[in-house]
Structure formats: structure tokens, C-alpha cells
Amino acid sequence: MTTTQLKDPPISKRLAKNIKRNFLERVIEIILMFAALAATFITLGIVYILVTEASGFFKEVSINEFLTSRQWSPLFEDAHYGILPLISGTLTTSFIALTIAIPIGTVAAIYLSEFASHKTRETVKPILELLVGVPTVVFGYFALLFVTPLLQKLNPDLPTFNMLGAGIVMGVMIIPYIASVAEDAMRAVPMNMREGSYAMGATKFQTAIRVVTPAATSGIIAAYILGISRAVGETMVVAIAAGQQPTFTFNPLEGAATITAYIVQVAMGDLPHGSLGYQSIFAAGMVLFVITFVFNILGHMARKRFAERY
Amino acid sequence: MMKKNSVSEESLIKPKTLEEVRAMIRSHKRNDFIFSSIGLLTITFALLTLLILFVDLVMDGYPKLNYQFFADFPSRRAANAGILSAWVGSSLVMLVTFITAVPMGVAAGVYLEEYAPKNWFTDIVEINVTNLAGVPSIIYGLLALGLFVYTFHLGQTIVTAGLTLGLLMLPIVIVSTREAIRSIPVAIREAAYAVGATKWQVVLHHVIQYSFGGILTGIIIGMARALGETAPIITVGALTFIAFLPPAPLTSVAPFISFEWLQSGFTVLPIQMFSWLSRPEHAFHINAAAAGAVIIMLTLVMNGTAIWLRYRIRKNIKW
């Protein structure tokens, strides 16, 4: 019994030399690696499609006209290709949404993280997470058939499709998102910082404003940036309620198309593949992608900086 | 500002009378009370607004919410219109989405967390995944239009829509898989290695088993999001008026499974709602409300399950 044990090499060595075992391990690792690479391929695919289709567009339209002309009418006889009206629509709706969502979201986050009892927080936080998942087409319904008629009672001149109603609903839609992300950031501030502040005689409010909020700044900013990115990329609410007419205006009482609403409008019609109108949605999409990409990277960096500090 | 500062400095140096200290404490306590009231009011206001909106929607759609609504095809007459083709379409699209996104997302998450070396390449993949999660859904629609519809010639079919939503869901699955795996202590892995397990055995028998709940949470949340997505499906070109069902996946003749449905035209619930919503007649808006109520119920139930699951996992973790 003992002699055989001495003759045989140790189990670990036998396993190390097992060719089948090692080969399988390699194969599995490579398969998994390709799955991870797929994520990179999606980004590359997006960039590739946007660039190739938009390059056809920019062969016909000068970049100068695209960026400076104040008219966007690619589907009309008298075609103009200035992206500015779509950008003004996007900025106006996003601005309205964020003026609602950022203050309310921040106050809600501070309250939930610093003031609310354990029970309140444990009830409200899941509700916020639930609300983040409500599909946006439903919010389009609210904007068109609930908020706009309400606003029209206050201001009878308001058109059925207007940026104000769409912006307000979009703001309400983003509140749970900002509140939830900002609250996570504030909860991540170590407890002993609060305890230090309380020990000096500070009240809850003083601690929240002068200790916790400054400590969580980058995390809160990340919440704002991700909120902005959501507002800019939001499609269904504006496509349903903000109007389809590209107008260069910052007046929320008017209707105007956003970048996303334009893409939806064109995609619903049946434009032939390769036509200038078809390519124009990729040019618009590229602008949208670049804007949200910048915000996403900024948000990611802010979040990472925050995560590294604690 | 300056003056205020100097005053407060003075008051720090000067000993205060008991009355002054009491007044200060009172005013600070008042501030606390004021803010906590504002906070509570704000949250109540926000939640109440959303509640009113949901109740309004459900009440508008309530008269339509009966068996017939689920069994009827869309129609030019609002009273006869139903969501049969929409919910069948949604289910089939979700099936393709699930098959696409789940194995790939879990595999990618496992690779990034367990295998990937810490270098610039992994960093790039990581930033990529984070960025993808924030890309507006309509951009995925453009990708699908250019790639699936016109490059791969898959047409405006269920398989195209399913793949599109699969791509959209992929980052959500990857991120939640990673988070779930990260919470497993290293000691568990070391114990498995110590008895001679290979890396894959550790992953398959331990890591994936223990993080299964977390991964499932991510999958459900991702599926709920894909179910409610409208914009990318519009760009892919879902038809809004579909008065037929895709061929059945199960047939009576051998080999009993047919994949013809993948090539079929389709519509999904949010698209059906959107198309009713864009009609001017009020009767169609009621249909839209009913469809909206169905969508909200489905996503709330799915997300609710996911959140409850996560809560339970957090509570039951023993390490």
C-alpha cells in the first residue's frame, strides 16, 4: 500500500499533466472571452454603421451646412440639412425635465439617506427602483393625454404637441432614477464621518449639507450626468407629445421635434434604403450618440472617482 | 457675507449665555424639522404624481380590459380592436431576446470577473459595457436597421427584433452577473482550488451556483426593460397593423418544431400602444390606455419579483 503511493506521482502533478483537462479549460476560457468581446463588437458595430451611413449623407451635405443651417427639412422638395432645430428641441425638453428632476431628486435622496427612518427607506427605495423600470411609451401617454390637457386649461393657446408637457413628464420620469443613484452615493459615505459630525454637536441637517453631501459630490454628479444622458436620449415621450415639426426654437410652449423624435418619424415611414432621407437619420443618430457618449464617460469617471475614495 | 462670518467667529469666542445656547439649539432643531418636512413632502408629491398618472391610465383603459381584448386582432374599428397579435409577438420576441442575451451576458460577466487579466484591454471592455448601458435605445435601433435589416438581410422580422433587444439587454446582464459574482468571498474559491478543482469547475460548481439569484435578478430586470422598449423596434420596422399570428413553433408533423416564426412579420405591445396613441380618435386612446395598463402590470410584476429576489438574497447571505 505504501509502496504504490510512493511510486505514483502526487495527485496535483497528475492533474497538471492531464491533457484533456487542460485543453478543455483553454477552450472554455476562449469561449468566455469571445462573449466578453461581443460587448466591444456592439460598440464597434454602432460606430461602424453610424459612420458608414452618415458618410453617404455628408457626401451630399457639407458639414458646415449641417452644423450652422437653422432649417431641417430633408424630406421636403426644398431640402435643408441644419441639425440646429433638432438640437434646440432636444435641449429645451431636456432642460425642462432636468429643472424638475434634479432638485426634487436631490432633496428626495438627501431625505431618504439622512432623515428617513429605516422603515420608510426600505419601503420607498424599492418603489423608486420599480418606477425606474416603467416603459417610456406609457409616459408618452401621460404627457399627451393627461399633462398637456391640464396645461391647456391654464393656457388655452397651448398647442396639443408642445415641449412643456413632454419635458415635465420626462422630468417626473427621471426623478426616481436620479433619487435612487444619488441616494446610493450618499449611503456609501462611511458612517464614522456622520458620527464625527454628530459628536461635535451638529444636527442632522448640518451633517447632511456640510458633511455627507460634500463627501458624496462626485457620486451625486454622476447621478445628474446619467440623468442628463437619459433625458437627451429619451425617445418615446418626445416622439408622442413634443411634436414632429423641426423648429429652431427654445420656447417650451411651442412644439418641436427632437433628434430622437425625428428618427422615429422617419423610421415609421418607408424610406428606401440608401436615400438621403434614410441616411439623415444616421447623421442625426451620430450626433445623439456623440452627445450621450461624452456624458456617459463623464458620469462613469465621476462614479469611479467616488468609488475609489471610499 | 464677511460680516456674518466675523459675527459667528465672535460668538464662538465669547461665552454664550444659557438663553443664547437654548435659542441656537431651538433654531437648529427647527431647521432639521423644516428640512425633513420638505423632504417628506417632496417624496410624497413625486410618488403621488406618479400614482395619479397610473390610476388615470388604468381607469381610462378599464372598460377594455376583458378577455376579448386579449383574444382580438387589431381592427380599424376601435371597439373591436385587441392585442392578440401584440402579446403573441412580444412573447416570441422575448424568447429570441432571452436566448441571445442570457448565455452571452453571463459568459461575458464570468470572464470579466474570474478570468480577465487586469490590463488595458480589460479596462476597455469594462468602459465599453458601462457606456453601452447608457446608449439611448434608439441608437440600438439604428444599429439593427443598418446591420440586421440591410447588411445581414434578416428583414423586418421577429428574429431581427429579438436580436436587437438582446443587444440592448446584454450590458444589463453583464453588469448584474459581475456584481453577483463579486460578492462571493475568495475563500470559497480557494477551498475549491485546494481540493484540486480547475478554474472552470470552480466557476461552474461554486461561483455560478452561489451568484445565481443575483444573476436572475439582472435577467428579469433586463427582460422587463426589453419588453417595454419601443423606439428600437420602430426603427427596425415593426408593422403596427398585424391581423395574423406568426406560424406556430410546434407543429403536428415531424420534426414537430418549426422555426418559420422567426421570419414572420410582427408587432409588440408597446408598438401597438404607440400606434393607437398616434390616432386622433378618442376611442383608440382608450385602447392605448388598456394596452398601457397591461404593459405596466407586466413590467411592475417582473421588476417587483427581481427586487424582492434581491432583497431576499441580501438578507439570506451567511458569509
PDB file of N, CA and C in Angstrom, chain A residues 168-208:
ATOM      1  N   ILE A 168     -42.052  68.139 -18.802  1.00  0.00           N
ATOM      2  CA  ILE A 168     -42.485  67.912 -17.415  1.00  0.00           C
ATOM      3  C   ILE A 168     -42.581  66.407 -17.123  1.00  0.00           C
ATOM      4  N   VAL A 169     -43.248  65.685 -18.031  1.00  0.00           N
ATOM      5  CA  VAL A 169     -43.411  64.249 -17.805  1.00  0.00           C
ATOM      6  C   VAL A 169     -42.060  63.544 -17.794  1.00  0.00           C
ATOM      7  N   MET A 170     -41.182  63.973 -18.694  1.00  0.00           N
ATOM      8  CA  MET A 170     -39.851  63.377 -18.736  1.00  0.00           C
ATOM      9  C   MET A 170     -39.136  63.632 -17.405  1.00  0.00           C
ATOM     10  N   GLY A 171     -39.345  64.847 -16.828  1.00  0.00           N
ATOM     11  CA  GLY A 171     -38.746  65.173 -15.543  1.00  0.00           C
ATOM     12  C   GLY A 171     -39.254  64.241 -14.462  1.00  0.00           C
ATOM     13  N   VAL A 172     -40.574  64.074 -14.394  1.00  0.00           N
ATOM     14  CA  VAL A 172     -41.169  63.174 -13.397  1.00  0.00           C
ATOM     15  C   VAL A 172     -40.621  61.761 -13.579  1.00  0.00           C
ATOM     16  N   MET A 173     -40.425  61.390 -14.855  1.00  0.00           N
ATOM     17  CA  MET A 173     -39.924  60.054 -15.163  1.00  0.00           C
ATOM     18  C   MET A 173     -38.499  59.847 -14.653  1.00  0.00           C
ATOM     19  N   ILE A 174     -37.687  60.924 -14.686  1.00  0.00           N
ATOM     20  CA  ILE A 174     -36.271  60.783 -14.323  1.00  0.00           C
ATOM     21  C   ILE A 174     -36.056  60.923 -12.810  1.00  0.00           C
ATOM     22  N   ILE A 175     -37.025  61.527 -12.089  1.00  0.00           N
ATOM     23  CA  ILE A 175     -36.848  61.718 -10.630  1.00  0.00           C
ATOM     24  C   ILE A 175     -36.422  60.422  -9.927  1.00  0.00           C
ATOM     25  N   PRO A 176     -37.153  59.304 -10.100  1.00  0.00           N
ATOM     26  CA  PRO A 176     -36.760  58.096  -9.362  1.00  0.00           C
ATOM     27  C   PRO A 176     -35.336  57.669  -9.681  1.00  0.00           C
ATOM     28  N   TYR A 177     -34.934  57.848 -10.929  1.00  0.00           N
ATOM     29  CA  TYR A 177     -33.585  57.431 -11.333  1.00  0.00           C
ATOM     30  C   TYR A 177     -32.528  58.248 -10.604  1.00  0.00           C
ATOM     31  N   ILE A 178     -32.662  59.591 -10.662  1.00  0.00           N
ATOM     32  CA  ILE A 178     -31.672  60.449 -10.008  1.00  0.00           C
ATOM     33  C   ILE A 178     -31.691  60.226  -8.504  1.00  0.00           C
ATOM     34  N   ALA A 179     -32.899  60.155  -7.920  1.00  0.00           N
ATOM     35  CA  ALA A 179     -33.003  59.957  -6.475  1.00  0.00           C
ATOM     36  C   ALA A 179     -32.321  58.656  -6.067  1.00  0.00           C
ATOM     37  N   SER A 180     -32.558  57.601  -6.850  1.00  0.00           N
ATOM     38  CA  SER A 180     -32.026  56.292  -6.486  1.00  0.00           C
ATOM     39  C   SER A 180     -30.499  56.259  -6.574  1.00  0.00           C
ATOM     40  N   VAL A 181     -29.942  56.788  -7.667  1.00  0.00           N
ATOM     41  CA  VAL A 181     -28.482  56.761  -7.827  1.00  0.00           C
ATOM     42  C   VAL A 181     -27.805  57.682  -6.806  1.00  0.00           C
ATOM     43  N   ALA A 182     -28.386  58.882  -6.594  1.00  0.00           N
ATOM     44  CA  ALA A 182     -27.785  59.820  -5.643  1.00  0.00           C
ATOM     45  C   ALA A 182     -27.863  59.257  -4.221  1.00  0.00           C
ATOM     46  N   GLU A 183     -28.961  58.573  -3.908  1.00  0.00           N
ATOM     47  CA  GLU A 183     -29.097  58.002  -2.569  1.00  0.00           C
ATOM     48  C   GLU A 183     -28.043  56.921  -2.329  1.00  0.00           C
ATOM     49  N   ASP A 184     -27.808  56.103  -3.377  1.00  0.00           N
ATOM     50  CA  ASP A 184     -26.752  55.089  -3.267  1.00  0.00           C
ATOM     51  C   ASP A 184     -25.421  55.739  -2.921  1.00  0.00           C
ATOM     52  N   ALA A 185     -25.128  56.879  -3.608  1.00  0.00           N
ATOM     53  CA  ALA A 185     -23.852  57.558  -3.376  1.00  0.00           C
ATOM     54  C   ALA A 185     -23.769  58.060  -1.941  1.00  0.00           C
ATOM     55  N   MET A 186     -24.876  58.628  -1.426  1.00  0.00           N
ATOM     56  CA  MET A 186     -24.823  59.183  -0.078  1.00  0.00           C
ATOM     57  C   MET A 186     -24.731  58.087   0.981  1.00  0.00           C
ATOM     58  N   ARG A 187     -25.413  56.955   0.713  1.00  0.00           N
ATOM     59  CA  ARG A 187     -25.339  55.849   1.665  1.00  0.00           C
ATOM     60  C   ARG A 187     -23.924  55.276   1.735  1.00  0.00           C
ATOM     61  N   ALA A 188     -23.164  55.460   0.649  1.00  0.00           N
ATOM     62  CA  ALA A 188     -21.820  54.888   0.613  1.00  0.00           C
ATOM     63  C   ALA A 188     -20.828  55.709   1.436  1.00  0.00           C
ATOM     64  N   VAL A 189     -21.217  56.913   1.872  1.00  0.00           N
ATOM     65  CA  VAL A 189     -20.330  57.704   2.729  1.00  0.00           C
ATOM     66  C   VAL A 189     -20.231  56.994   4.075  1.00  0.00           C
ATOM     67  N   PRO A 190     -18.987  56.768   4.560  1.00  0.00           N
ATOM     68  CA  PRO A 190     -18.816  55.963   5.771  1.00  0.00           C
ATOM     69  C   PRO A 190     -19.545  56.559   6.984  1.00  0.00           C
ATOM     70  N   MET A 191     -20.084  55.684   7.809  1.00  0.00           N
ATOM     71  CA  MET A 191     -20.872  56.097   8.958  1.00  0.00           C
ATOM     72  C   MET A 191     -20.053  56.947   9.929  1.00  0.00           C
ATOM     73  N   ASN A 192     -18.747  56.650  10.059  1.00  0.00           N
ATOM     74  CA  ASN A 192     -17.988  57.376  11.093  1.00  0.00           C
ATOM     75  C   ASN A 192     -17.840  58.857  10.782  1.00  0.00           C
ATOM     76  N   MET A 193     -17.999  59.234   9.482  1.00  0.00           N
ATOM     77  CA  MET A 193     -17.979  60.660   9.177  1.00  0.00           C
ATOM     78  C   MET A 193     -19.198  61.352   9.782  1.00  0.00           C
ATOM     79  N   ARG A 194     -20.344  60.690   9.684  1.00  0.00           N
ATOM     80  CA  ARG A 194     -21.562  61.253  10.284  1.00  0.00           C
ATOM     81  C   ARG A 194     -21.417  61.291  11.809  1.00  0.00           C
ATOM     82  N   GLU A 195     -20.902  60.196  12.353  1.00  0.00           N
ATOM     83  CA  GLU A 195     -20.795  60.123  13.811  1.00  0.00           C
ATOM     84  C   GLU A 195     -19.873  61.215  14.332  1.00  0.00           C
ATOM     85  N   GLY A 196     -18.768  61.474  13.592  1.00  0.00           N
ATOM     86  CA  GLY A 196     -17.868  62.558  13.975  1.00  0.00           C
ATOM     87  C   GLY A 196     -18.611  63.873  14.023  1.00  0.00           C
ATOM     88  N   SER A 197     -19.437  64.099  13.008  1.00  0.00           N
ATOM     89  CA  SER A 197     -20.172  65.353  12.930  1.00  0.00           C
ATOM     90  C   SER A 197     -21.190  65.471  14.068  1.00  0.00           C
ATOM     91  N   TYR A 198     -21.911  64.381  14.320  1.00  0.00           N
ATOM     92  CA  TYR A 198     -22.886  64.409  15.421  1.00  0.00           C
ATOM     93  C   TYR A 198     -22.182  64.652  16.756  1.00  0.00           C
ATOM     94  N   ALA A 199     -21.009  64.059  16.918  1.00  0.00           N
ATOM     95  CA  ALA A 199     -20.277  64.183  18.175  1.00  0.00           C
ATOM     96  C   ALA A 199     -19.886  65.624  18.461  1.00  0.00           C
ATOM     97  N   MET A 200     -19.712  66.401  17.369  1.00  0.00           N
ATOM     98  CA  MET A 200     -19.378  67.814  17.552  1.00  0.00           C
ATOM     99  C   MET A 200     -20.618  68.640  17.854  1.00  0.00           C
ATOM    100  N   GLY A 201     -21.771  68.004  17.887  1.00  0.00           N
ATOM    101  CA  GLY A 201     -22.996  68.720  18.206  1.00  0.00           C
ATOM    102  C   GLY A 201     -23.783  69.157  17.001  1.00  0.00           C
ATOM    103  N   ALA A 202     -23.398  68.704  15.798  1.00  0.00           N
ATOM    104  CA  ALA A 202     -24.126  69.113  14.599  1.00  0.00           C
ATOM    105  C   ALA A 202     -25.480  68.416  14.536  1.00  0.00           C
ATOM    106  N   THR A 203     -26.435  69.087  13.915  1.00  0.00           N
ATOM    107  CA  THR A 203     -27.751  68.477  13.748  1.00  0.00           C
ATOM    108  C   THR A 203     -27.734  67.610  12.487  1.00  0.00           C
ATOM    109  N   LYS A 204     -28.830  66.889  12.279  1.00  0.00           N
ATOM    110  CA  LYS A 204     -28.936  66.052  11.083  1.00  0.00           C
ATOM    111  C   LYS A 204     -28.797  66.884   9.813  1.00  0.00           C
ATOM    112  N   PHE A 205     -29.492  68.047   9.811  1.00  0.00           N
ATOM    113  CA  PHE A 205     -29.471  68.890   8.629  1.00  0.00           C
ATOM    114  C   PHE A 205     -28.061  69.383   8.342  1.00  0.00           C
ATOM    115  N   GLN A 206     -27.364  69.861   9.405  1.00  0.00           N
ATOM    116  CA  GLN A 206     -25.989  70.338   9.220  1.00  0.00           C
ATOM    117  C   GLN A 206     -25.096  69.214   8.708  1.00  0.00           C
ATOM    118  N   THR A 207     -25.248  68.035   9.281  1.00  0.00           N
ATOM    119  CA  THR A 207     -24.436  66.894   8.853  1.00  0.00           C
ATOM    120  C   THR A 207     -24.716  66.562   7.388  1.00  0.00           C
ATOM    121  N   ALA A 208     -26.009  66.561   7.022  1.00  0.00           N
ATOM    122  CA  ALA A 208     -26.375  66.197   5.656  1.00  0.00           C
ATOM    123  C   ALA A 208     -25.768  67.180   4.655  1.00  0.00           C
TER     124      ALA A 208
END
